[in-house]
mmCIF file of C-alpha atoms in Angstrom:
data_model
loop_
_atom_site.group_PDB
_atom_site.id
_atom_site.type_symbol
_atom_site.label_atom_id
_atom_site.label_comp_id
_atom_site.label_asym_id
_atom_site.label_seq_id
_atom_site.Cartn_x
_atom_site.Cartn_y
_atom_site.Cartn_z
ATOM 1 C CA MET A 1 0.000 0.000 0.000
ATOM 2 C CA THR A 2 1.444 3.363 -1.074
ATOM 3 C CA LEU A 3 0.920 6.254 1.320
ATOM 4 C CA ASN A 4 0.808 9.927 0.455
ATOM 5 C CA ARG A 5 2.972 11.074 3.332
ATOM 6 C CA ARG A 6 2.123 14.723 2.749
ATOM 7 C CA LEU A 7 -1.400 13.943 3.945
ATOM 8 C CA ILE A 8 -0.246 12.327 7.199
ATOM 9 C CA PRO A 9 -0.349 14.891 10.026
ATOM 10 C CA ASP A 10 1.999 15.101 12.972
ATOM 11 C CA LEU A 11 0.505 13.074 15.850
ATOM 12 C CA VAL A 12 1.858 15.675 18.287
ATOM 13 C CA ALA A 13 -0.294 18.286 16.564
ATOM 14 C CA ILE A 14 -3.323 15.960 16.656
ATOM 15 C CA GLN A 15 -2.750 15.424 20.376
ATOM 16 C CA ALA A 16 -2.450 19.168 20.997
ATOM 17 C CA PHE A 17 -5.701 19.786 19.092
ATOM 18 C CA GLU A 18 -7.627 17.084 20.990
ATOM 19 C CA CYS A 19 -6.376 18.299 24.350
ATOM 20 C CA ALA A 20 -7.186 21.941 23.594
ATOM 21 C CA ALA A 21 -10.651 20.943 22.366
ATOM 22 C CA ARG A 22 -11.321 18.925 25.519
ATOM 23 C CA HIS A 23 -10.281 21.777 27.821
ATOM 24 C CA ALA A 24 -11.523 24.594 25.561
ATOM 25 C CA SER A 25 -8.244 26.222 26.508
ATOM 26 C CA PHE A 26 -4.720 26.286 25.066
ATOM 27 C CA THR A 27 -3.345 27.128 28.520
ATOM 28 C CA ARG A 28 -4.896 24.055 30.193
ATOM 29 C CA ALA A 29 -3.837 21.882 27.268
ATOM 30 C CA ALA A 30 -0.279 23.167 27.684
ATOM 31 C CA GLY A 31 -0.352 22.199 31.358
ATOM 32 C CA GLU A 32 -1.519 18.663 30.591
ATOM 33 C CA LEU A 33 0.994 18.175 27.776
ATOM 34 C CA ASN A 34 3.842 19.841 29.668
ATOM 35 C CA LEU A 35 4.297 22.389 26.891
ATOM 36 C CA THR A 36 4.108 26.148 26.722
ATOM 37 C CA GLN A 37 0.868 27.822 25.659
ATOM 38 C CA SER A 38 2.594 29.169 22.572
ATOM 39 C CA ALA A 39 3.807 25.680 21.628
ATOM 40 C CA VAL A 40 0.250 24.314 21.760
ATOM 41 C CA SER A 41 -1.000 27.289 19.727
ATOM 42 C CA ARG A 42 1.725 26.675 17.148
ATOM 43 C CA GLN A 43 0.904 22.943 16.899
ATOM 44 C CA VAL A 44 -2.767 23.725 16.321
ATOM 45 C CA LYS A 45 -1.895 26.389 13.756
ATOM 46 C CA ASP A 46 0.322 23.913 11.881
ATOM 47 C CA LEU A 47 -2.546 21.408 11.857
ATOM 48 C CA GLU A 48 -4.983 24.034 10.584
ATOM 49 C CA ASN A 49 -2.569 24.885 7.776
ATOM 50 C CA HIS A 50 -2.195 21.195 6.982
ATOM 51 C CA LEU A 51 -5.960 20.689 6.804
ATOM 52 C CA GLY A 52 -6.739 24.009 5.190
ATOM 53 C CA ALA A 53 -9.443 24.605 7.788
ATOM 54 C CA LEU A 54 -9.947 26.752 10.883
ATOM 55 C CA LEU A 55 -10.399 24.400 13.852
ATOM 56 C CA PHE A 56 -11.002 26.948 16.625
ATOM 57 C CA GLU A 57 -12.696 30.292 16.985
ATOM 58 C CA ARG A 58 -11.394 32.758 19.580
ATOM 59 C CA ILE A 59 -14.281 34.148 21.622
ATOM 60 C CA ARG A 60 -13.725 36.334 24.702
ATOM 61 C CA GLN A 61 -10.342 34.856 25.636
ATOM 62 C CA ARG A 62 -11.702 31.346 25.081
ATOM 63 C CA VAL A 63 -11.172 28.901 22.240
ATOM 64 C CA VAL A 64 -14.289 27.252 20.857
ATOM 65 C CA LEU A 65 -14.396 24.547 18.224
ATOM 66 C CA SER A 66 -15.452 25.723 14.798
ATOM 67 C CA GLU A 67 -17.786 23.614 12.663
ATOM 68 C CA ASP A 68 -14.760 22.092 10.950
ATOM 69 C CA GLY A 69 -13.201 21.437 14.349
ATOM 70 C CA GLN A 70 -16.344 19.692 15.590
ATOM 71 C CA ARG A 71 -16.338 17.446 12.542
ATOM 72 C CA PHE A 72 -12.643 16.653 12.861
ATOM 73 C CA LEU A 73 -12.539 15.998 16.629
ATOM 74 C CA PRO A 74 -14.109 12.470 16.565
ATOM 75 C CA GLU A 75 -11.702 11.431 13.799
ATOM 76 C CA ALA A 76 -8.752 12.841 15.731
ATOM 77 C CA ARG A 77 -9.738 10.930 18.846
ATOM 78 C CA LYS A 78 -10.189 7.746 16.823
ATOM 79 C CA LEU A 79 -6.725 8.156 15.329
ATOM 80 C CA LEU A 80 -5.121 8.720 18.737
ATOM 81 C CA GLN A 81 -6.941 5.720 20.196
ATOM 82 C CA GLN A 82 -5.868 3.482 17.318
ATOM 83 C CA THR A 83 -2.285 4.650 17.736
ATOM 84 C CA GLU A 84 -2.376 3.889 21.463
ATOM 85 C CA GLU A 85 -3.869 0.442 20.864
ATOM 86 C CA THR A 86 -1.254 -0.317 18.217
ATOM 87 C CA MET A 87 1.563 0.590 20.591
ATOM 88 C CA LEU A 88 0.066 -1.437 23.438
ATOM 89 C CA ARG A 89 -0.237 -4.509 21.201
ATOM 90 C CA ALA A 90 3.336 -4.082 20.039
ATOM 91 C CA MET A 91 4.598 -3.669 23.604
ATOM 92 C CA SER A 92 2.636 -6.662 24.906
ATOM 93 C CA SER A 93 4.062 -8.939 22.232
ATOM 94 C CA ALA A 94 7.591 -7.528 22.253
ATOM 95 C CA GLU A 95 8.985 -10.522 24.144
ATOM 96 C CA ALA A 96 6.768 -13.084 22.490
ATOM 97 C CA ARG A 97 7.969 -15.214 19.606
ATOM 98 C CA VAL A 98 4.631 -14.936 17.812
ATOM 99 C CA GLY A 99 1.289 -13.192 18.156
ATOM 100 C CA LEU A 100 -2.232 -13.688 16.832
ATOM 101 C CA SER A 101 -5.095 -11.206 16.573
ATOM 102 C CA ILE A 102 -8.588 -12.727 16.601
ATOM 103 C CA ALA A 103 -11.870 -10.946 15.907
ATOM 104 C CA THR A 104 -14.908 -12.694 17.335
ATOM 105 C CA LEU A 105 -18.580 -12.147 17.981
ATOM 106 C CA PRO A 106 -18.879 -10.774 21.542
ATOM 107 C CA THR A 107 -20.895 -13.526 23.248
ATOM 108 C CA PHE A 108 -19.291 -16.307 21.198
ATOM 109 C CA GLY A 109 -15.921 -14.981 22.310
ATOM 110 C CA SER A 110 -16.733 -14.701 26.000
ATOM 111 C CA ARG A 111 -18.730 -17.890 26.463
ATOM 112 C CA TRP A 112 -17.355 -20.382 23.919
ATOM 113 C CA LEU A 113 -13.964 -19.261 22.627
ATOM 114 C CA SER A 114 -12.224 -17.777 25.685
ATOM 115 C CA PRO A 115 -12.701 -20.800 27.986
ATOM 116 C CA ARG A 116 -11.107 -23.014 25.309
ATOM 117 C CA LEU A 117 -8.157 -20.803 24.352
ATOM 118 C CA PRO A 118 -5.856 -22.094 27.156
ATOM 119 C CA ASP A 119 -5.836 -25.441 25.325
ATOM 120 C CA PHE A 120 -4.579 -23.776 22.143
ATOM 121 C CA LEU A 121 -1.940 -21.824 24.070
ATOM 122 C CA SER A 122 -0.733 -25.014 25.772
ATOM 123 C CA GLN A 123 0.013 -26.354 22.285
ATOM 124 C CA HIS A 124 1.666 -23.088 21.189
ATOM 125 C CA PRO A 125 3.629 -21.759 24.177
ATOM 126 C CA GLY A 126 4.976 -18.247 23.831
ATOM 127 C CA THR A 127 2.085 -17.089 21.640
ATOM 128 C CA ILE A 128 0.443 -13.807 22.604
ATOM 129 C CA LEU A 129 -3.222 -13.376 21.677
ATOM 130 C CA ASN A 130 -5.111 -10.186 20.971
ATOM 131 C CA VAL A 131 -8.851 -10.924 21.004
ATOM 132 C CA GLY A 132 -11.281 -8.215 19.902
ATOM 133 C CA SER A 133 -15.061 -8.247 19.548
ATOM 134 C CA ARG A 134 -16.647 -7.466 16.202
ATOM 135 C CA SER A 135 -20.333 -7.978 15.422
ATOM 136 C CA ALA A 136 -20.157 -7.400 11.658
ATOM 137 C CA PRO A 137 -17.708 -7.948 8.801
ATOM 138 C CA PHE A 138 -14.936 -5.381 8.484
ATOM 139 C CA ASP A 139 -12.080 -4.601 6.122
ATOM 140 C CA PHE A 140 -9.010 -6.696 6.919
ATOM 141 C CA GLU A 141 -6.852 -4.016 5.312
ATOM 142 C CA GLU A 142 -8.099 -1.449 7.814
ATOM 143 C CA GLU A 143 -8.105 -3.685 10.906
ATOM 144 C CA ASN A 144 -5.098 -5.903 11.443
ATOM 145 C CA PHE A 145 -6.694 -9.198 12.464
ATOM 146 C CA ASP A 146 -5.281 -12.591 11.518
ATOM 147 C CA LEU A 147 -8.594 -14.420 11.775
ATOM 148 C CA ALA A 148 -12.272 -13.680 12.421
ATOM 149 C CA ILE A 149 -15.257 -15.699 13.628
ATOM 150 C CA HIS A 150 -18.248 -14.814 11.462
ATOM 151 C CA TYR A 151 -21.949 -15.657 11.767
ATOM 152 C CA GLY A 152 -23.921 -15.409 8.556
ATOM 153 C CA GLN A 153 -23.243 -16.488 4.998
ATOM 154 C CA PRO A 154 -19.742 -17.413 3.697
ATOM 155 C CA VAL A 155 -19.152 -13.998 2.152
ATOM 156 C CA TRP A 156 -16.332 -11.668 3.227
ATOM 157 C CA ALA A 157 -14.379 -9.264 1.034
ATOM 158 C CA ARG A 158 -10.715 -10.252 0.737
ATOM 159 C CA GLY A 159 -11.268 -13.156 3.114
ATOM 160 C CA THR A 160 -11.537 -16.937 2.835
ATOM 161 C CA CYS A 161 -14.443 -18.512 4.761
ATOM 162 C CA THR A 162 -14.217 -22.015 6.243
ATOM 163 C CA TYR A 163 -17.374 -23.595 7.639
ATOM 164 C CA LEU A 164 -17.157 -24.006 11.413
ATOM 165 C CA CYS A 165 -20.595 -25.131 12.562
ATOM 166 C CA SER A 166 -24.310 -24.603 12.225
ATOM 167 C CA GLU A 167 -26.435 -23.244 15.045
ATOM 168 C CA SER A 168 -29.206 -24.993 16.960
ATOM 169 C CA ILE A 169 -31.332 -22.868 19.264
ATOM 170 C CA VAL A 170 -33.579 -24.209 21.997
ATOM 171 C CA PRO A 171 -36.309 -22.666 24.190
ATOM 172 C CA VAL A 172 -35.044 -22.298 27.743
ATOM 173 C CA ALA A 173 -36.103 -20.899 31.094
ATOM 174 C CA SER A 174 -34.657 -20.510 34.547
ATOM 175 C CA ALA A 175 -34.626 -23.784 36.426
ATOM 176 C CA ALA A 176 -35.789 -21.772 39.435
ATOM 177 C CA LEU A 177 -39.271 -21.334 37.960
ATOM 178 C CA SER A 178 -41.986 -23.109 39.922
ATOM 179 C CA PRO A 179 -43.180 -26.530 38.668
ATOM 180 C CA SER A 180 -46.490 -24.915 37.712
ATOM 181 C CA ALA A 181 -44.600 -22.872 35.101
ATOM 182 C CA ALA A 182 -43.432 -25.996 33.257
ATOM 183 C CA LYS A 183 -44.315 -26.147 29.563
ATOM 184 C CA LYS A 184 -45.566 -29.360 27.963
ATOM 185 C CA VAL A 185 -46.536 -28.124 24.479
ATOM 186 C CA PRO A 186 -45.577 -25.012 22.446
ATOM 187 C CA ALA A 187 -49.018 -23.455 22.983
ATOM 188 C CA ASP A 188 -48.179 -23.202 26.697
ATOM 189 C CA LEU A 189 -45.880 -20.295 25.780
ATOM 190 C CA LEU A 190 -48.725 -18.165 24.433
ATOM 191 C CA GLY A 191 -49.064 -15.048 26.542
ATOM 192 C CA GLU A 192 -45.754 -15.602 28.348
ATOM 193 C CA SER A 193 -42.892 -13.086 28.476
ATOM 194 C CA LEU A 194 -40.567 -13.877 25.598
ATOM 195 C CA LEU A 195 -37.046 -12.449 25.483
ATOM 196 C CA HIS A 196 -35.931 -11.290 22.035
ATOM 197 C CA LEU A 197 -32.523 -10.597 20.474
ATOM 198 C CA ALA A 198 -32.738 -7.211 18.754
ATOM 199 C CA THR A 199 -30.376 -8.236 15.959
ATOM 200 C CA ARG A 200 -32.433 -11.367 15.234
ATOM 201 C CA PRO A 201 -35.986 -10.170 15.877
ATOM 202 C CA LYS A 202 -37.737 -13.014 14.016
ATOM 203 C CA LEU A 203 -36.352 -15.980 15.974
ATOM 204 C CA TRP A 204 -39.453 -16.490 18.124
ATOM 205 C CA SER A 205 -41.779 -15.924 15.150
ATOM 206 C CA GLN A 206 -39.917 -18.572 13.148
ATOM 207 C CA TRP A 207 -39.979 -20.995 16.071
ATOM 208 C CA PHE A 208 -43.717 -20.410 16.583
ATOM 209 C CA GLU A 209 -44.374 -21.108 12.907
ATOM 210 C CA ARG A 210 -42.422 -24.373 13.008
ATOM 211 C CA ALA A 211 -44.327 -25.349 16.125
ATOM 212 C CA GLY A 212 -47.631 -24.733 14.334
ATOM 213 C CA LEU A 213 -48.476 -21.491 16.149
ATOM 214 C CA PRO A 214 -49.354 -18.070 14.666
ATOM 215 C CA ALA A 215 -46.117 -16.109 14.182
ATOM 216 C CA GLU A 216 -47.769 -12.791 15.085
ATOM 217 C CA LEU A 217 -48.299 -14.015 18.652
ATOM 218 C CA ALA A 218 -44.529 -14.191 19.207
ATOM 219 C CA CYS A 219 -43.840 -10.440 19.069
ATOM 220 C CA ARG A 220 -44.475 -9.500 22.691
ATOM 221 C CA GLY A 221 -41.702 -9.378 25.250
ATOM 222 C CA HIS A 222 -38.449 -7.659 26.185
ATOM 223 C CA ARG A 223 -35.599 -6.981 23.748
ATOM 224 C CA PHE A 224 -31.834 -7.090 24.242
ATOM 225 C CA ASP A 225 -28.992 -6.450 21.805
ATOM 226 C CA GLN A 226 -26.664 -9.174 23.091
ATOM 227 C CA PHE A 227 -27.168 -12.877 23.794
ATOM 228 C CA SER A 228 -25.152 -12.401 26.994
ATOM 229 C CA MET A 229 -27.815 -10.015 28.333
ATOM 230 C CA ILE A 230 -30.619 -12.425 27.485
ATOM 231 C CA ILE A 231 -28.822 -15.266 29.264
ATOM 232 C CA GLU A 232 -28.588 -13.281 32.487
ATOM 233 C CA ALA A 233 -32.186 -12.088 32.148
ATOM 234 C CA VAL A 234 -33.567 -15.586 31.680
ATOM 235 C CA ILE A 235 -31.498 -16.897 34.609
ATOM 236 C CA GLY A 236 -33.079 -14.167 36.720
ATOM 237 C CA GLY A 237 -36.543 -15.389 35.765
ATOM 238 C CA MET A 238 -37.436 -12.529 33.427
ATOM 239 C CA GLY A 239 -38.973 -14.794 30.819
ATOM 240 C CA TYR A 240 -38.345 -17.457 28.192
ATOM 241 C CA ALA A 241 -35.578 -17.307 25.592
ATOM 242 C CA LEU A 242 -34.373 -19.006 22.446
ATOM 243 C CA LEU A 243 -30.653 -19.564 22.867
ATOM 244 C CA PRO A 244 -27.909 -21.467 21.046
ATOM 245 C CA ARG A 245 -26.870 -24.522 23.050
ATOM 246 C CA TYR A 246 -23.166 -23.705 22.760
ATOM 247 C CA LEU A 247 -23.687 -20.422 24.635
ATOM 248 C CA ILE A 248 -25.334 -21.998 27.671
ATOM 249 C CA GLU A 249 -23.301 -25.184 28.144
ATOM 250 C CA ARG A 250 -22.329 -24.241 31.708
ATOM 251 C CA GLU A 251 -25.834 -23.187 32.725
ATOM 252 C CA LEU A 252 -27.438 -26.368 31.376
ATOM 253 C CA MET A 253 -24.867 -28.521 33.170
ATOM 254 C CA SER A 254 -25.204 -26.616 36.439
ATOM 255 C CA GLY A 255 -29.005 -26.621 36.299
ATOM 256 C CA GLU A 256 -29.374 -22.834 36.232
ATOM 257 C CA LEU A 257 -31.183 -23.130 32.899
ATOM 258 C CA ALA A 258 -33.397 -25.867 31.556
ATOM 259 C CA VAL A 259 -34.650 -26.677 28.064
ATOM 260 C CA ILE A 260 -38.413 -26.374 28.436
ATOM 261 C CA LEU A 261 -39.439 -28.104 25.203
ATOM 262 C CA ASP A 262 -37.462 -30.550 23.082
ATOM 263 C CA LEU A 263 -38.042 -28.552 19.902
ATOM 264 C CA PRO A 264 -34.663 -27.280 18.661
ATOM 265 C CA MET A 265 -34.517 -25.086 15.577
ATOM 266 C CA MET A 266 -31.614 -24.788 13.162
ATOM 267 C CA THR A 267 -31.006 -21.198 12.107
ATOM 268 C CA GLU A 268 -30.518 -20.304 8.458
ATOM 269 C CA ASN A 269 -26.990 -18.952 8.972
ATOM 270 C CA SER A 270 -23.825 -20.667 10.177
ATOM 271 C CA TYR A 271 -20.489 -19.873 11.805
ATOM 272 C CA TYR A 272 -17.345 -19.502 9.722
ATOM 273 C CA VAL A 273 -13.651 -19.008 10.327
ATOM 274 C CA VAL A 274 -12.520 -16.164 8.079
ATOM 275 C CA VAL A 275 -8.861 -15.660 7.204
ATOM 276 C CA PRO A 276 -7.652 -12.650 5.212
ATOM 277 C CA GLU A 277 -6.188 -13.659 1.869
ATOM 278 C CA SER A 278 -2.836 -12.218 2.905
ATOM 279 C CA LYS A 279 -2.638 -14.537 5.940
ATOM 280 C CA LYS A 280 -3.733 -17.844 4.354
ATOM 281 C CA THR A 281 -0.212 -19.291 4.345
ATOM 282 C CA ASN A 282 0.630 -18.228 7.915
ATOM 283 C CA PRO A 283 1.375 -21.501 9.782
ATOM 284 C CA LEU A 284 0.017 -20.275 13.104
ATOM 285 C CA VAL A 285 -3.212 -19.058 11.496
ATOM 286 C CA GLN A 286 -3.552 -22.472 9.865
ATOM 287 C CA ASP A 287 -2.978 -24.149 13.237
ATOM 288 C CA LEU A 288 -5.619 -21.956 14.894
ATOM 289 C CA THR A 289 -8.137 -22.723 12.147
ATOM 290 C CA ALA A 290 -7.530 -26.464 12.495
ATOM 291 C CA TRP A 291 -7.775 -26.210 16.281
ATOM 292 C CA LEU A 292 -11.109 -24.364 16.076
ATOM 293 C CA LEU A 293 -12.519 -27.039 13.760
ATOM 294 C CA GLY A 294 -11.299 -29.696 16.157
ATOM 295 C CA GLN A 295 -12.949 -27.997 19.130
ATOM 296 C CA VAL A 296 -16.303 -28.037 17.333
ATOM 297 C CA THR A 297 -15.866 -31.710 16.370
ATOM 298 C CA ASN A 298 -15.039 -32.664 19.958
ATOM 299 C CA ALA A 299 -18.047 -30.735 21.297
ATOM 300 C CA MET A 300 -20.532 -32.461 19.007
#
């Protein structure tokens, strides 16, 4: 990738701008950055010249962000954060022989992947992992991940998808519910509080249809944007949920949750391991892919 270095600003100037914007004061920014007020003013002026835009307006001995400054501030903060994260990753892996960056769905990562990763590390001592949560496909050229776990269809720009597993969801409830709340047939769920995943709003409707019930009766209930929230809510007795078995292995074994009806439903999408085309020949990425496939095989 060829960079136009004339367009790359000085990070010191970006930092001076962000600090002055946060304090609405060059003097306070100078104190935080251990610089003189004139040095901060000069850094901001250099940045304004670089951008060709006025970032601050001077009003009654105060500096206030201009419209251009307000638009630029979120991007400046994002750039500084990315720089900090890049340095932290580099520092954390400085003494390691190898490192791997994994992008995973949040709840999949916390409840299925993370508890299993010690096994992979025992087979690859000295490896440092960087695990980040991503809920949607991203550009591998913009985010430096070696591998991603993807739920959906096997489509990812500049990535190779390998089938990992399908998904079976089951209706569950807290095992603490009274015996009178037990469900014997799907119709017993009519009128009950159903917990919905906001990103998959039709799960209960689809399950109702397959159980021979009117889909429109499945719309009532609370909504959450993460499976992890629904799991905690259903454990607390807030209602009934459709959850993938792999996410609630511990709760089913411990008895915190119980499958209320033996009517599993396969979802239309599946899980895939996605490797950027530029990393396909990386031996450690290949080992991680094979290990993930083996973990699914052993769990079935």
